[in-house]
Structure formats: C-alpha cells, structure tokens
Amino acid sequence: MIKNLIIDFGGVLYQIAPTRTLDLLNSYGAIKHTYNELANMQVFRDYETDSISSQGFIASIRDLFAIPMSISDVQIIEAWNSTLVGLFENIISTVRELKSRFNIVLLSNTNELHYDCFLPDCQELFSIFDRCFFSHHIKMRKPDTYIYEYVINEMRYKSKETIFIDDSMQNLEGAKKAGLAIYAVTPDTSVSDFLHTV
C-alpha cells in the first residue's frame, strides 16, 4: 500500500524552460554550448550541491562561455534565472489533494540563485508539503542513490510504501536503484494524472 510520495519540483510542479538560459548564454559568449553539454558540466553539479558559491558559479559561467566583461554579472544571473517560468496551472489544488491522501515531501535539484528567485512565488505551495528537500541545502543531488535513502531515513518512510515522481528518467532510475516505486511525468502525463492511477 502506497502511503508516501516524494515529488520533484521543476518540470513537475513548476514550469521550466532551460533553453532560454542556454540561448542567452550562447548569445553573450564567444564559446557556444549545446544543452547536453550544459547539463553535464561539473560546475552545475557542484553548484547544486553548494560546493561553490553563487559568485564562483557566475565566474565559471563567464569562463565556460567566454562571456566578455561588457556583459554584467546581473545579466548572467538574469539569463540563468530565465529558465524559471512559473507554477503549473492548478498545481496548488492538485498538491492539496495529494496531501489529503498521502504523506508528501518535495525533492528538488536546485541552487541558490534559482531558489531565491522562485521562493517568493512558491511559499503557499511549499507550505503544503510535510518537508521540502533542496539539493543545495542538503549538499547532495539526484540521481545519486544516497539522496533518496537520506529522504527515506529522514522521514522514516518505508521504501515499499513510497513512490517517487519526477520528469527525468535519470532521476527515476536512481530512485529505482534505491528501492522506490516510480511515476514518470512526461509531455503526455502530469502529476494530476497520477491521482487517477492510485
């Protein structure tokens, strides 16, 4: 019997558009990168686990894209945060319905700049959850199995009673390795659709 849900944030509860950031950074710099290159850069993993500061991250982005000093740090931050679109429609009522049926926690790979940007608009949403886990706060990130084990232990959940909901197959595979059941959010399915499966 499923009692607990661990739910991702970006792409599941909150709409994101990472290509906006990529397009802006590529337009600013002399060195161009693809989305896959961007996503797999070590600096992003380091930033999501708070291994480097925001200032160090901005400096790294400037170097990686060869962005000239005529582009300000503020412009780089605006480009970085341009991926953040907003909450999906009716998501607060959906999460409230999930909360009426399950224990729910949020688990997100994020970083200081994004967190500071989306937090003001998400206070009501976050207040519904039993607890919110952000990668840069707990210094670990998906899809590493120990982040799922950490959440399970912190919440005193049983793996067999828990489903992890995410839109990333890589993160879902990490959860499976940690012994969790999974539900994939895709372009054709949403977290709202999950309500009709349980």
mmCIF file of C-alpha atoms in Angstrom:
data_model
loop_
_atom_site.group_PDB
_atom_site.id
_atom_site.type_symbol
_atom_site.label_atom_id
_atom_site.label_comp_id
_atom_site.label_asym_id
_atom_site.label_seq_id
_atom_site.Cartn_x
_atom_site.Cartn_y
_atom_site.Cartn_z
ATOM 1 C CA MET A 1 0.000 0.000 0.000
ATOM 2 C CA ILE A 2 1.384 3.403 -1.006
ATOM 3 C CA LYS A 3 1.468 5.908 1.851
ATOM 4 C CA ASN A 4 4.201 8.341 0.828
ATOM 5 C CA LEU A 5 5.067 10.475 -2.189
ATOM 6 C CA ILE A 6 8.413 12.106 -2.944
ATOM 7 C CA ILE A 7 7.773 14.727 -5.627
ATOM 8 C CA ASP A 8 10.143 16.628 -7.886
ATOM 9 C CA PHE A 9 9.742 20.386 -8.394
ATOM 10 C CA GLY A 10 10.987 21.679 -11.768
ATOM 11 C CA GLY A 11 9.089 20.186 -14.697
ATOM 12 C CA VAL A 12 6.545 18.559 -12.370
ATOM 13 C CA LEU A 13 5.101 21.333 -10.212
ATOM 14 C CA TYR A 14 6.856 24.311 -11.724
ATOM 15 C CA GLN A 15 7.298 25.050 -15.418
ATOM 16 C CA ILE A 16 10.877 25.491 -16.612
ATOM 17 C CA ALA A 17 12.432 26.392 -19.958
ATOM 18 C CA PRO A 18 16.181 25.609 -19.779
ATOM 19 C CA THR A 19 16.716 26.501 -23.438
ATOM 20 C CA ARG A 20 16.022 30.140 -22.572
ATOM 21 C CA THR A 21 19.124 30.170 -20.401
ATOM 22 C CA LEU A 22 21.204 28.347 -22.998
ATOM 23 C CA ASP A 23 20.135 30.705 -25.779
ATOM 24 C CA LEU A 24 21.003 33.791 -23.740
ATOM 25 C CA LEU A 25 24.371 32.496 -22.557
ATOM 26 C CA ASN A 26 25.267 31.424 -26.092
ATOM 27 C CA SER A 27 24.312 34.894 -27.350
ATOM 28 C CA TYR A 28 26.533 36.533 -24.722
ATOM 29 C CA GLY A 29 29.634 34.392 -25.191
ATOM 30 C CA ALA A 30 32.225 33.553 -27.814
ATOM 31 C CA ILE A 31 32.060 29.830 -26.964
ATOM 32 C CA LYS A 32 28.773 28.070 -27.759
ATOM 33 C CA HIS A 33 27.461 25.019 -25.903
ATOM 34 C CA THR A 34 24.637 22.542 -26.507
ATOM 35 C CA TYR A 35 22.020 21.753 -23.882
ATOM 36 C CA ASN A 36 23.579 18.344 -23.167
ATOM 37 C CA GLU A 37 26.984 19.948 -22.664
ATOM 38 C CA LEU A 38 25.446 22.488 -20.327
ATOM 39 C CA ALA A 39 23.567 19.885 -18.286
ATOM 40 C CA ASN A 40 26.636 17.676 -17.879
ATOM 41 C CA MET A 41 29.127 20.323 -16.833
ATOM 42 C CA GLN A 42 30.660 19.598 -13.435
ATOM 43 C CA VAL A 43 30.135 23.201 -12.354
ATOM 44 C CA PHE A 44 26.365 22.706 -12.398
ATOM 45 C CA ARG A 45 26.578 19.615 -10.230
ATOM 46 C CA ASP A 46 28.905 21.500 -7.880
ATOM 47 C CA TYR A 47 26.549 24.459 -7.691
ATOM 48 C CA GLU A 48 23.516 22.256 -6.998
ATOM 49 C CA THR A 49 25.329 20.717 -4.025
ATOM 50 C CA ASP A 50 26.596 24.067 -2.738
ATOM 51 C CA SER A 51 30.204 23.104 -3.453
ATOM 52 C CA ILE A 52 30.790 26.519 -4.990
ATOM 53 C CA SER A 53 29.322 29.933 -4.205
ATOM 54 C CA SER A 54 26.992 31.866 -6.488
ATOM 55 C CA GLN A 55 29.820 34.266 -7.251
ATOM 56 C CA GLY A 56 32.110 31.361 -8.110
ATOM 57 C CA PHE A 57 29.400 29.885 -10.304
ATOM 58 C CA ILE A 58 28.906 33.141 -12.210
ATOM 59 C CA ALA A 59 32.663 33.408 -12.751
ATOM 60 C CA SER A 60 32.729 29.820 -14.045
ATOM 61 C CA ILE A 61 29.880 30.507 -16.478
ATOM 62 C CA ARG A 62 31.708 33.587 -17.740
ATOM 63 C CA ASP A 63 34.785 31.435 -18.409
ATOM 64 C CA LEU A 64 32.933 28.467 -19.929
ATOM 65 C CA PHE A 65 31.059 30.633 -22.425
ATOM 66 C CA ALA A 66 33.853 33.203 -22.845
ATOM 67 C CA ILE A 67 31.448 35.978 -21.892
ATOM 68 C CA PRO A 68 33.083 39.413 -22.121
ATOM 69 C CA MET A 69 33.188 41.811 -19.164
ATOM 70 C CA SER A 70 30.814 44.111 -21.051
ATOM 71 C CA ILE A 71 28.116 41.611 -20.010
ATOM 72 C CA SER A 72 27.467 42.236 -16.324
ATOM 73 C CA ASP A 73 27.061 39.642 -13.584
ATOM 74 C CA VAL A 74 23.452 40.833 -13.272
ATOM 75 C CA GLN A 75 22.854 39.941 -16.920
ATOM 76 C CA ILE A 76 24.329 36.481 -16.373
ATOM 77 C CA ILE A 77 22.080 35.988 -13.337
ATOM 78 C CA GLU A 78 19.046 37.114 -15.349
ATOM 79 C CA ALA A 79 19.980 34.632 -18.077
ATOM 80 C CA TRP A 80 20.407 31.861 -15.518
ATOM 81 C CA ASN A 81 17.024 32.595 -13.932
ATOM 82 C CA SER A 82 15.229 32.946 -17.271
ATOM 83 C CA THR A 83 14.602 29.192 -17.194
ATOM 84 C CA LEU A 84 12.072 29.760 -14.387
ATOM 85 C CA VAL A 85 8.598 30.205 -15.898
ATOM 86 C CA GLY A 86 6.143 29.683 -13.035
ATOM 87 C CA LEU A 87 3.849 27.253 -11.279
ATOM 88 C CA PHE A 88 1.766 24.961 -13.447
ATOM 89 C CA GLU A 89 -1.906 25.861 -13.562
ATOM 90 C CA ASN A 90 -3.984 24.475 -10.675
ATOM 91 C CA ILE A 91 -0.925 22.790 -9.159
ATOM 92 C CA ILE A 92 -1.619 24.036 -5.630
ATOM 93 C CA SER A 93 -5.066 22.435 -5.585
ATOM 94 C CA THR A 94 -3.577 19.234 -7.042
ATOM 95 C CA VAL A 95 -0.905 19.079 -4.341
ATOM 96 C CA ARG A 96 -3.526 19.739 -1.666
ATOM 97 C CA GLU A 97 -5.490 16.753 -2.967
ATOM 98 C CA LEU A 98 -2.343 14.600 -2.882
ATOM 99 C CA LYS A 99 -1.699 15.770 0.671
ATOM 100 C CA SER A 100 -5.208 14.673 1.691
ATOM 101 C CA ARG A 101 -4.337 11.113 0.642
ATOM 102 C CA PHE A 102 -0.587 10.707 1.255
ATOM 103 C CA ASN A 103 2.395 11.899 3.208
ATOM 104 C CA ILE A 104 4.200 14.167 0.746
ATOM 105 C CA VAL A 105 7.671 15.665 0.540
ATOM 106 C CA LEU A 106 9.363 17.691 -2.174
ATOM 107 C CA LEU A 107 12.809 16.759 -3.500
ATOM 108 C CA SER A 108 14.489 19.157 -5.917
ATOM 109 C CA ASN A 109 17.878 19.587 -7.548
ATOM 110 C CA THR A 110 18.315 23.353 -7.448
ATOM 111 C CA ASN A 111 20.743 26.108 -6.499
ATOM 112 C CA GLU A 112 20.923 29.338 -4.558
ATOM 113 C CA LEU A 113 20.137 31.714 -7.436
ATOM 114 C CA HIS A 114 17.124 29.727 -8.643
ATOM 115 C CA TYR A 115 15.871 29.118 -5.107
ATOM 116 C CA ASP A 116 15.996 32.809 -4.218
ATOM 117 C CA CYS A 117 14.146 33.610 -7.447
ATOM 118 C CA PHE A 118 11.259 31.107 -7.209
ATOM 119 C CA LEU A 119 10.793 31.070 -3.420
ATOM 120 C CA PRO A 120 8.570 34.176 -3.131
ATOM 121 C CA ASP A 121 6.021 32.713 -5.571
ATOM 122 C CA CYS A 122 6.096 29.226 -4.042
ATOM 123 C CA GLN A 123 5.569 29.839 -0.330
ATOM 124 C CA GLU A 124 1.984 28.587 -0.381
ATOM 125 C CA LEU A 125 2.923 25.505 -2.388
ATOM 126 C CA PHE A 126 5.866 24.609 -0.176
ATOM 127 C CA SER A 127 3.771 25.026 2.984
ATOM 128 C CA ILE A 128 1.560 22.108 1.902
ATOM 129 C CA PHE A 129 4.422 19.612 1.991
ATOM 130 C CA ASP A 130 5.459 17.779 5.127
ATOM 131 C CA ARG A 131 9.007 18.790 4.262
ATOM 132 C CA CYS A 132 10.961 20.226 1.337
ATOM 133 C CA PHE A 133 14.442 18.949 0.443
ATOM 134 C CA PHE A 134 16.598 21.112 -1.838
ATOM 135 C CA SER A 135 19.902 19.781 -3.134
ATOM 136 C CA HIS A 136 21.940 22.867 -2.295
ATOM 137 C CA HIS A 137 20.672 22.757 1.307
ATOM 138 C CA ILE A 138 21.423 19.076 1.922
ATOM 139 C CA LYS A 139 24.556 19.037 -0.312
ATOM 140 C CA MET A 140 23.531 16.014 -2.366
ATOM 141 C CA ARG A 141 21.623 15.647 -5.602
ATOM 142 C CA LYS A 142 19.609 13.288 -7.743
ATOM 143 C CA PRO A 143 20.172 10.754 -9.264
ATOM 144 C CA ASP A 144 22.695 9.597 -6.630
ATOM 145 C CA THR A 145 21.007 6.847 -4.639
ATOM 146 C CA TYR A 146 22.047 8.234 -1.277
ATOM 147 C CA ILE A 147 19.793 11.288 -1.670
ATOM 148 C CA TYR A 148 16.714 9.054 -1.850
ATOM 149 C CA GLU A 149 17.968 6.999 1.080
ATOM 150 C CA TYR A 150 18.551 10.226 3.012
ATOM 151 C CA VAL A 151 14.959 11.392 2.465
ATOM 152 C CA ILE A 152 13.535 7.975 3.352
ATOM 153 C CA ASN A 153 15.551 7.896 6.573
ATOM 154 C CA GLU A 154 14.764 11.491 7.498
ATOM 155 C CA MET A 155 11.028 10.942 7.033
ATOM 156 C CA ARG A 156 11.062 7.406 8.469
ATOM 157 C CA TYR A 157 9.299 6.109 5.386
ATOM 158 C CA LYS A 158 9.349 2.528 4.175
ATOM 159 C CA SER A 159 10.629 2.231 0.598
ATOM 160 C CA LYS A 160 7.902 -0.252 -0.359
ATOM 161 C CA GLU A 161 5.272 2.281 0.706
ATOM 162 C CA THR A 162 6.769 5.189 -1.263
ATOM 163 C CA ILE A 163 6.518 6.467 -4.845
ATOM 164 C CA PHE A 164 8.949 8.941 -6.381
ATOM 165 C CA ILE A 165 7.502 11.293 -9.032
ATOM 166 C CA ASP A 166 9.839 13.038 -11.485
ATOM 167 C CA ASP A 167 10.135 14.058 -15.131
ATOM 168 C CA SER A 168 13.761 12.916 -15.521
ATOM 169 C CA MET A 169 14.393 9.289 -16.456
ATOM 170 C CA GLN A 170 17.882 9.552 -14.973
ATOM 171 C CA ASN A 171 16.436 10.618 -11.621
ATOM 172 C CA LEU A 172 13.738 7.945 -11.797
ATOM 173 C CA GLU A 173 16.368 5.270 -12.420
ATOM 174 C CA GLY A 174 18.301 6.488 -9.379
ATOM 175 C CA ALA A 175 15.160 6.160 -7.275
ATOM 176 C CA LYS A 176 14.555 2.637 -8.562
ATOM 177 C CA LYS A 177 18.081 1.677 -7.511
ATOM 178 C CA ALA A 178 17.227 2.989 -4.052
ATOM 179 C CA GLY A 179 14.222 0.642 -3.924
ATOM 180 C CA LEU A 180 11.442 3.146 -4.638
ATOM 181 C CA ALA A 181 8.476 2.748 -6.935
ATOM 182 C CA ILE A 182 8.389 5.464 -9.589
ATOM 183 C CA TYR A 183 5.934 7.520 -11.635
ATOM 184 C CA ALA A 184 7.175 9.393 -14.710
ATOM 185 C CA VAL A 185 5.801 12.800 -15.619
ATOM 186 C CA THR A 186 6.027 13.198 -19.418
ATOM 187 C CA PRO A 187 4.727 15.645 -22.039
ATOM 188 C CA ASP A 188 1.579 13.477 -22.077
ATOM 189 C CA THR A 189 1.196 12.872 -18.329
ATOM 190 C CA SER A 190 1.176 15.204 -15.352
ATOM 191 C CA VAL A 191 1.192 14.890 -11.598
ATOM 192 C CA SER A 192 -2.583 15.442 -11.823
ATOM 193 C CA ASP A 193 -2.852 12.251 -13.883
ATOM 194 C CA PHE A 194 -1.163 10.379 -11.072
ATOM 195 C CA LEU A 195 -4.268 10.932 -8.936
ATOM 196 C CA HIS A 196 -6.240 8.708 -11.309
ATOM 197 C CA THR A 197 -3.758 5.833 -11.029
ATOM 198 C CA VAL A 198 -3.935 5.263 -7.253
#
